Short mmCIF file of C-alpha atoms and ligand atoms in Angstrom, two decimals:
data_model
loop_
_atom_site.label_atom_id
_atom_site.label_comp_id
_atom_site.label_asym_id
_atom_site.label_seq_id
_atom_site.Cartn_x
_atom_site.Cartn_y
_atom_site.Cartn_z
CA UNK B 1 -136.82 65.72 109.86
CA UNK B 2 -139.53 66.27 107.36
CA UNK B 3 -139.45 65.55 103.65
CA UNK B 4 -139.53 68.13 100.88
CA UNK B 5 -142.59 68.23 98.64
CA UNK B 6 -142.50 66.89 95.07
CA UNK B 7 -145.02 69.51 94.03
CA UNK B 8 -146.93 67.99 91.13
CA UNK B 9 -149.57 70.69 91.14
CA UNK B 10 -147.01 73.50 90.76
CA UNK B 11 -144.88 71.67 88.19
CA UNK B 12 -147.99 70.78 86.16
CA UNK B 13 -148.99 74.46 86.13
CA UNK B 14 -145.52 75.41 84.82
CA UNK B 15 -145.68 72.72 82.13
CA UNK B 16 -149.14 73.91 81.09
CA UNK B 17 -147.91 77.46 80.63
CA UNK B 18 -145.01 76.14 78.51
CA UNK B 19 -147.46 74.10 76.46
CA UNK B 20 -149.77 77.08 75.97
CA UNK B 21 -146.96 78.92 74.17
CA UNK B 22 -146.23 75.93 71.96
CA UNK B 23 -149.95 75.60 71.14
CA UNK B 24 -150.11 79.32 70.29
CA UNK B 25 -147.21 78.81 67.87
CA UNK B 26 -148.99 75.86 66.24
CA UNK B 27 -152.24 77.78 65.94
CA UNK B 28 -150.39 80.68 64.32
CA UNK B 29 -149.43 78.17 61.62
CA UNK B 30 -153.05 77.09 61.22
CA UNK B 31 -152.75 73.87 63.25
CA UNK B 32 -155.06 73.22 66.20
CA UNK B 33 -154.15 70.12 68.23
CA UNK B 34 -157.15 68.07 69.39
CA UNK B 35 -157.51 65.58 72.25
CA UNK B 36 -160.34 63.03 72.20
CA UNK B 37 -161.76 61.06 75.12
CA UNK B 38 -164.00 58.01 75.23
CA UNK B 39 -165.71 57.44 78.58
CA UNK B 40 -167.95 54.44 79.18
CA UNK B 41 -170.27 54.39 82.20
CA UNK B 42 -170.76 56.78 85.09
CA UNK B 43 -168.05 56.01 87.61
CA UNK B 44 -167.73 59.36 89.47
CA UNK B 45 -163.91 59.34 89.61
CA UNK B 46 -163.63 58.56 85.89
CA UNK B 47 -166.11 61.34 85.06
CA UNK B 48 -164.08 63.76 87.16
CA UNK B 49 -160.80 62.79 85.44
CA UNK B 50 -162.28 63.15 81.97
CA UNK B 51 -163.89 66.48 82.85
CA UNK B 52 -160.55 67.72 84.20
CA UNK B 53 -158.78 66.70 80.98
CA UNK B 54 -161.24 68.76 78.90
CA UNK B 55 -160.76 71.76 81.19
CA UNK B 56 -156.96 71.41 80.81
CA UNK B 57 -157.35 71.41 77.02
CA UNK B 58 -159.46 74.57 77.08
CA UNK B 59 -156.86 76.29 79.29
CA UNK B 60 -153.99 75.72 76.86
CA UNK B 61 -155.92 76.15 73.61
CA UNK B 62 -156.27 72.52 72.58
CA UNK B 63 -159.54 71.44 70.94
CA UNK B 64 -161.28 68.57 72.72
CA UNK B 65 -163.67 65.95 71.46
CA UNK B 66 -165.71 63.99 73.97
CA UNK B 67 -167.61 60.74 73.45
CA UNK B 68 -169.57 59.47 76.48
CA UNK B 69 -171.28 56.08 76.30
CA UNK B 70 -173.69 54.49 78.81
CA UNK B 71 -172.47 51.84 81.27
CA UNK B 72 -174.32 49.14 79.31
CA UNK B 73 -172.69 50.01 75.96
CA UNK B 74 -171.80 46.92 73.93
CA UNK B 75 -168.32 45.97 72.73
CA UNK B 76 -169.42 46.92 69.20
CA UNK B 77 -170.58 50.39 70.34
CA UNK B 78 -167.30 51.08 72.12
CA UNK B 79 -165.33 49.89 69.10
CA UNK B 80 -167.47 52.11 66.84
CA UNK B 81 -166.45 55.11 68.99
CA UNK B 82 -162.80 54.09 68.57
CA UNK B 83 -163.27 53.86 64.79
CA UNK B 84 -164.92 57.28 64.79
CA UNK B 85 -161.96 58.96 66.53
CA UNK B 86 -159.46 57.02 64.39
CA UNK B 87 -161.14 58.62 61.36
CA UNK B 88 -161.65 62.13 62.79
CA UNK B 89 -158.98 64.53 61.44
CA UNK B 90 -159.73 67.06 64.24
CA UNK B 91 -158.67 64.45 66.79
CA UNK B 92 -154.85 64.42 66.99
CA UNK B 93 -154.62 61.86 69.79
CA UNK B 94 -157.17 60.34 72.16
CA UNK B 95 -157.67 58.14 75.21
CA UNK B 96 -160.15 55.50 76.22
CA UNK B 97 -160.69 56.09 79.95
CA UNK B 98 -159.85 52.95 81.91
CA UNK B 99 -161.08 50.78 83.51
CA UNK B 100 -163.94 49.89 81.15
CA UNK B 101 -167.09 48.45 82.76
CA UNK B 102 -166.99 44.70 83.41
CA UNK B 103 -167.87 42.55 80.43
CA UNK B 104 -166.04 44.71 77.90
CA UNK B 105 -162.81 43.40 76.37
CA UNK B 106 -160.32 46.13 77.29
CA UNK B 107 -157.41 44.69 75.31
CA UNK B 108 -159.55 44.47 72.17
CA UNK B 109 -160.52 48.13 72.57
CA UNK B 110 -156.94 49.33 73.22
CA UNK B 111 -155.71 47.22 70.31
CA UNK B 112 -158.20 48.88 67.97
CA UNK B 113 -156.89 52.40 68.66
CA UNK B 114 -154.80 53.69 65.76
CA UNK B 115 -151.31 53.45 67.36
CA UNK B 116 -150.48 56.83 65.77
CA UNK B 117 -153.37 58.38 67.78
CA UNK B 118 -152.68 56.73 71.12
CA UNK B 119 -152.40 59.56 73.70
CA UNK B 120 -151.79 57.11 76.57
CA UNK B 121 -148.98 55.12 74.93
CA UNK B 122 -150.82 51.94 75.91
CA UNK B 123 -151.39 50.43 72.46
CA UNK B 124 -149.41 47.17 72.08
CA UNK B 125 -147.39 48.72 69.24
CA UNK B 126 -146.35 51.69 71.39
CA UNK B 127 -145.58 49.54 74.44
CA UNK B 128 -143.55 47.42 72.02
CA UNK B 129 -141.63 50.48 70.79
CA UNK B 130 -140.90 51.34 74.42
CA UNK B 131 -139.35 47.88 74.91
CA UNK B 132 -137.42 48.20 71.64
CA UNK B 133 -136.20 51.71 72.48
CA UNK B 134 -137.82 53.73 69.70
CA UNK B 135 -139.59 57.05 70.30
CA UNK B 136 -143.39 56.69 70.63
CA UNK B 137 -146.04 58.29 72.87
CA UNK B 138 -145.18 57.35 76.48
CA UNK B 139 -147.65 56.28 79.18
CA UNK B 140 -148.63 59.49 80.98
CA UNK B 141 -148.20 58.58 84.64
CA UNK B 142 -144.68 57.09 84.30
CA UNK B 143 -143.64 60.00 82.07
CA UNK B 144 -145.07 62.47 84.61
CA UNK B 145 -143.17 60.83 87.47
CA UNK B 146 -139.85 61.14 85.60
CA UNK B 147 -140.59 64.76 84.77
CA UNK B 148 -141.48 65.54 88.39
CA UNK B 149 -138.19 64.02 89.63
CA UNK B 150 -136.19 65.89 86.96
CA UNK B 151 -137.74 69.26 87.75
CA UNK B 152 -136.85 68.85 91.43
CA UNK B 153 -133.36 67.67 90.44
CA UNK B 154 -133.73 64.31 92.16
CA UNK B 155 -130.92 62.08 90.88
CA UNK B 156 -132.16 59.01 88.95
CA UNK B 157 -129.05 57.63 87.19
CA UNK B 158 -127.37 54.86 89.16
CA UNK B 159 -130.10 54.95 91.80
CA UNK B 160 -132.09 51.97 93.01
CA UNK B 161 -135.80 52.36 92.26
CA UNK B 162 -138.45 50.07 93.69
CA UNK B 163 -141.75 50.00 91.81
CA UNK B 164 -144.66 48.53 93.77
CA UNK B 165 -147.33 47.28 91.36
CA UNK B 166 -147.22 45.74 87.89
CA UNK B 167 -150.34 47.25 86.30
CA UNK B 168 -150.23 48.13 82.62
CA UNK B 169 -150.81 51.88 83.04
CA UNK B 170 -148.11 52.51 85.66
CA UNK B 171 -145.98 49.76 87.24
CA UNK B 172 -145.01 47.77 84.17
CA UNK B 173 -144.12 50.72 81.89
CA UNK B 174 -142.48 52.57 84.84
CA UNK B 175 -139.87 49.83 85.15
CA UNK B 176 -139.21 50.00 81.41
CA UNK B 177 -138.76 53.79 81.47
CA UNK B 178 -136.49 53.87 84.52
CA UNK B 179 -134.14 51.29 83.05
CA UNK B 180 -133.68 53.08 79.70
CA UNK B 181 -130.11 54.23 79.09
CA UNK B 182 -131.30 57.84 79.42
CA UNK B 183 -132.57 57.22 82.98
CA UNK B 184 -130.12 54.49 84.01
CA UNK B 185 -131.81 53.47 87.26
CA UNK B 186 -131.69 49.93 88.61
CA UNK B 187 -135.23 48.69 89.15
CA UNK B 188 -136.89 46.13 91.38
CA UNK B 189 -140.52 45.52 90.36
CA UNK B 190 -142.58 44.34 93.37
CA UNK B 191 -146.13 42.99 93.39
CA UNK B 192 -148.56 40.96 95.49
CA UNK B 193 -146.28 37.91 95.22
CA UNK B 194 -143.27 39.74 96.69
CA UNK B 195 -142.25 37.92 99.88
CA UNK B 196 -140.67 40.73 101.87
CA UNK B 197 -141.88 44.09 100.56
CA UNK B 198 -140.41 46.01 103.51
CA UNK B 199 -136.91 44.62 102.79
CA UNK B 200 -137.17 45.60 99.10
CA UNK B 201 -138.46 49.12 99.82
CA UNK B 202 -135.75 49.71 102.46
CA UNK B 203 -133.08 49.48 99.72
CA UNK B 204 -134.79 52.04 97.50
CA UNK B 205 -133.58 55.56 96.73
CA UNK B 206 -136.81 56.04 94.75
CA UNK B 207 -140.13 54.34 95.50
CA UNK B 208 -143.03 54.35 93.04
CA UNK B 209 -146.07 53.23 95.05
CA UNK B 210 -148.63 52.03 92.51
CA UNK B 211 -150.28 49.13 94.29
CA UNK B 212 -153.66 50.74 94.97
CA UNK B 213 -153.47 49.55 98.60
CA UNK B 214 -154.04 52.38 101.12
CA UNK B 215 -150.97 53.06 103.26
CA UNK B 216 -149.05 49.99 102.05
CA UNK B 217 -145.76 51.93 102.35
CA UNK B 218 -145.11 52.87 105.98
CA UNK B 219 -142.39 55.01 107.55
CA UNK B 220 -140.42 52.06 108.93
CA UNK B 221 -139.86 50.78 105.36
CA UNK B 222 -138.32 54.02 104.11
CA UNK B 223 -134.59 54.62 103.59
CA UNK B 224 -133.70 58.05 105.02
CA UNK B 225 -133.68 60.66 102.26
CA UNK B 226 -135.51 58.51 99.67
CA UNK B 227 -137.90 60.01 97.09
CA UNK B 228 -141.45 58.60 97.31
CA UNK B 229 -144.11 58.90 94.61
CA UNK B 230 -147.71 58.09 95.48
CA UNK B 231 -149.80 56.77 92.59
CA UNK B 232 -152.57 55.30 94.79
CA UNK B 233 -156.08 56.68 94.29
CA UNK B 234 -158.19 54.58 96.69
CA UNK B 235 -161.14 56.38 98.32
CA UNK B 236 -162.40 56.45 101.91
CA UNK B 237 -166.11 56.46 102.91
CA UNK B 238 -166.32 60.21 102.28
CA UNK B 239 -164.85 59.83 98.79
CA UNK B 240 -161.54 61.37 99.85
CA UNK B 241 -158.37 60.08 98.15
CA UNK B 242 -156.27 57.68 100.22
CA UNK B 243 -152.86 57.00 98.73
CA UNK B 244 -150.42 54.10 99.00
CA UNK B 245 -148.12 56.09 101.33
CA UNK B 246 -148.83 56.18 105.07
CA UNK B 247 -148.56 59.71 106.52
CA UNK B 248 -145.55 58.79 108.69
CA UNK B 249 -143.29 58.40 105.61
CA UNK B 250 -142.79 62.20 105.65
CA UNK B 251 -140.65 61.85 108.80
CA UNK B 252 -137.98 59.72 107.12
CA UNK B 253 -138.12 60.41 103.38
CA UNK B 254 -136.23 63.17 101.58
CA UNK B 255 -138.92 63.86 98.97
CA UNK B 256 -142.63 62.94 98.91
CA UNK B 257 -145.52 63.65 96.54
CA UNK B 258 -148.64 64.98 98.26
CA UNK B 259 -151.79 63.16 97.21
CA UNK B 260 -153.82 64.81 95.81
CA UNK B 261 -151.51 67.41 94.28
CA UNK B 262 -148.67 65.12 93.21
CA UNK B 263 -148.74 62.44 90.54
CA UNK B 264 -152.34 63.12 89.36
CA UNK B 265 -151.79 66.63 87.96
CA UNK B 266 -148.53 65.44 86.33
CA UNK B 267 -150.41 62.61 84.58
CA UNK B 268 -152.78 65.16 83.08
CA UNK B 269 -149.93 67.48 82.08
CA UNK B 270 -148.17 64.62 80.24
CA UNK B 271 -151.35 63.77 78.36
CA UNK B 272 -151.32 67.34 77.04
CA UNK B 273 -147.58 67.08 76.32
CA UNK B 274 -148.10 63.94 74.26
CA UNK B 275 -150.66 65.78 72.13
CA UNK B 276 -148.51 68.89 71.62
CA UNK B 277 -145.34 66.83 70.93
CA UNK B 278 -147.22 64.87 68.29
CA UNK B 279 -148.77 67.96 66.66
CA UNK B 280 -145.35 69.60 66.38
CA UNK B 281 -143.81 66.47 64.85
CA UNK B 282 -146.70 66.28 62.37
CA UNK B 283 -146.23 69.95 61.48
CA UNK B 284 -142.50 69.34 60.84
CA UNK B 285 -143.24 66.36 58.59
CA UNK B 286 -145.72 68.47 56.63
CA UNK B 287 -143.04 71.18 56.24
N1 LIG W 301 -156.85 55.66 79.67
C1 LIG W 301 -156.58 56.14 80.88
N2 LIG W 301 -155.58 57.03 81.04
C2 LIG W 301 -155.30 57.54 82.27
O1 LIG W 301 -154.35 58.35 82.42
C3 LIG W 301 -156.10 57.14 83.39
C4 LIG W 301 -157.13 56.21 83.16
N3 LIG W 301 -157.35 55.74 81.91
N4 LIG W 301 -157.90 55.79 84.19
C5 LIG W 301 -157.73 56.28 85.53
C6 LIG W 301 -156.33 56.78 85.81
C7 LIG W 301 -156.24 57.74 86.96
N5 LIG W 301 -155.81 59.00 86.40
C8 LIG W 301 -155.73 60.21 87.08
C9 LIG W 301 -155.63 61.40 86.44
C10 LIG W 301 -155.64 62.61 87.11
C11 LIG W 301 -155.71 62.64 88.49
C12 LIG W 301 -155.73 63.96 89.18
O2 LIG W 301 -155.55 64.97 88.57
N6 LIG W 301 -155.95 64.01 90.49
C13 LIG W 301 -155.95 65.26 91.25
C14 LIG W 301 -157.21 65.48 92.07
C15 LIG W 301 -157.91 64.24 92.50
C16 LIG W 301 -159.16 64.46 93.35
O3 LIG W 301 -159.12 65.30 94.25
O4 LIG W 301 -160.14 63.72 93.11
C17 LIG W 301 -154.75 65.29 92.16
O5 LIG W 301 -154.12 64.22 92.37
O6 LIG W 301 -154.43 66.35 92.66
C18 LIG W 301 -155.77 61.45 89.17
C19 LIG W 301 -155.77 60.24 88.46
C20 LIG W 301 -155.63 58.85 85.06
N7 LIG W 301 -155.88 57.59 84.67
#
């Protein structure tokens, strides 16, 4: 038996063409959505991600504003860039690419973002709204994972989901999203302190592997037919992506994301969705 593909690349392309139409409609009304990015340092993966986000924007007709700072930028310089985008009317929403170089206070930077301009949904106010159940921009990777499951008609309600990893961009918000009334999954959140990871994963209908440990989920841990989502982006010596799923999971699972070509493109598509959703809401408010 071999699993079916949760095709993030294809679904992201569909979402982008849907977004392009919505952007065209906004532009016809004189509104051009804009996405800003702040990148600090020259980590090659981070540069690639940010470059890809600007290309995505160009493809669907969104304006993009890019601020790149050197690796030795001070806290004050990074915060000045945040203030600049907070004040820029052409910038609808923006992200600060994470992780920031060592020595910078990441929470202080995220906390300084205007919560109304937070494309990642990672500002404490927006994470708070997620806990309280009010609409706010959602973290892109967890939102992309839900969208990918929905578009392949993988059942979520009543299912047991195991999230591996408790990071702020994926694991922690993923558990919050899956347990909303609208998703209605039961969630086990695993992490490095989990005593018997294999036993937890074996019970899962849906596994979100976001530990950043190459191959941590192996075929013997997988319940037959389960849906597996690979968030891992470790690199081998040649710079090739190595995910959290071992290749043998395909033999037992029902659905698997390729990596690359799975969760990554969906993350980028949801970033664009957050911008377009917000622009439309703003246009409605303005009449
Ligand atoms: N503030 C912030 N927001 C983020 O959303 C954010 C971040 N910081 N820091 C880093 C992570 C990682 N991330 C990815 C985005 C796209 C791909 C992606 O598109 N990958 C492609 C190709 C990857 C390749 O081949 O190198 C794929 O999976 O097919 C991957 C990973 C966003 N992140």
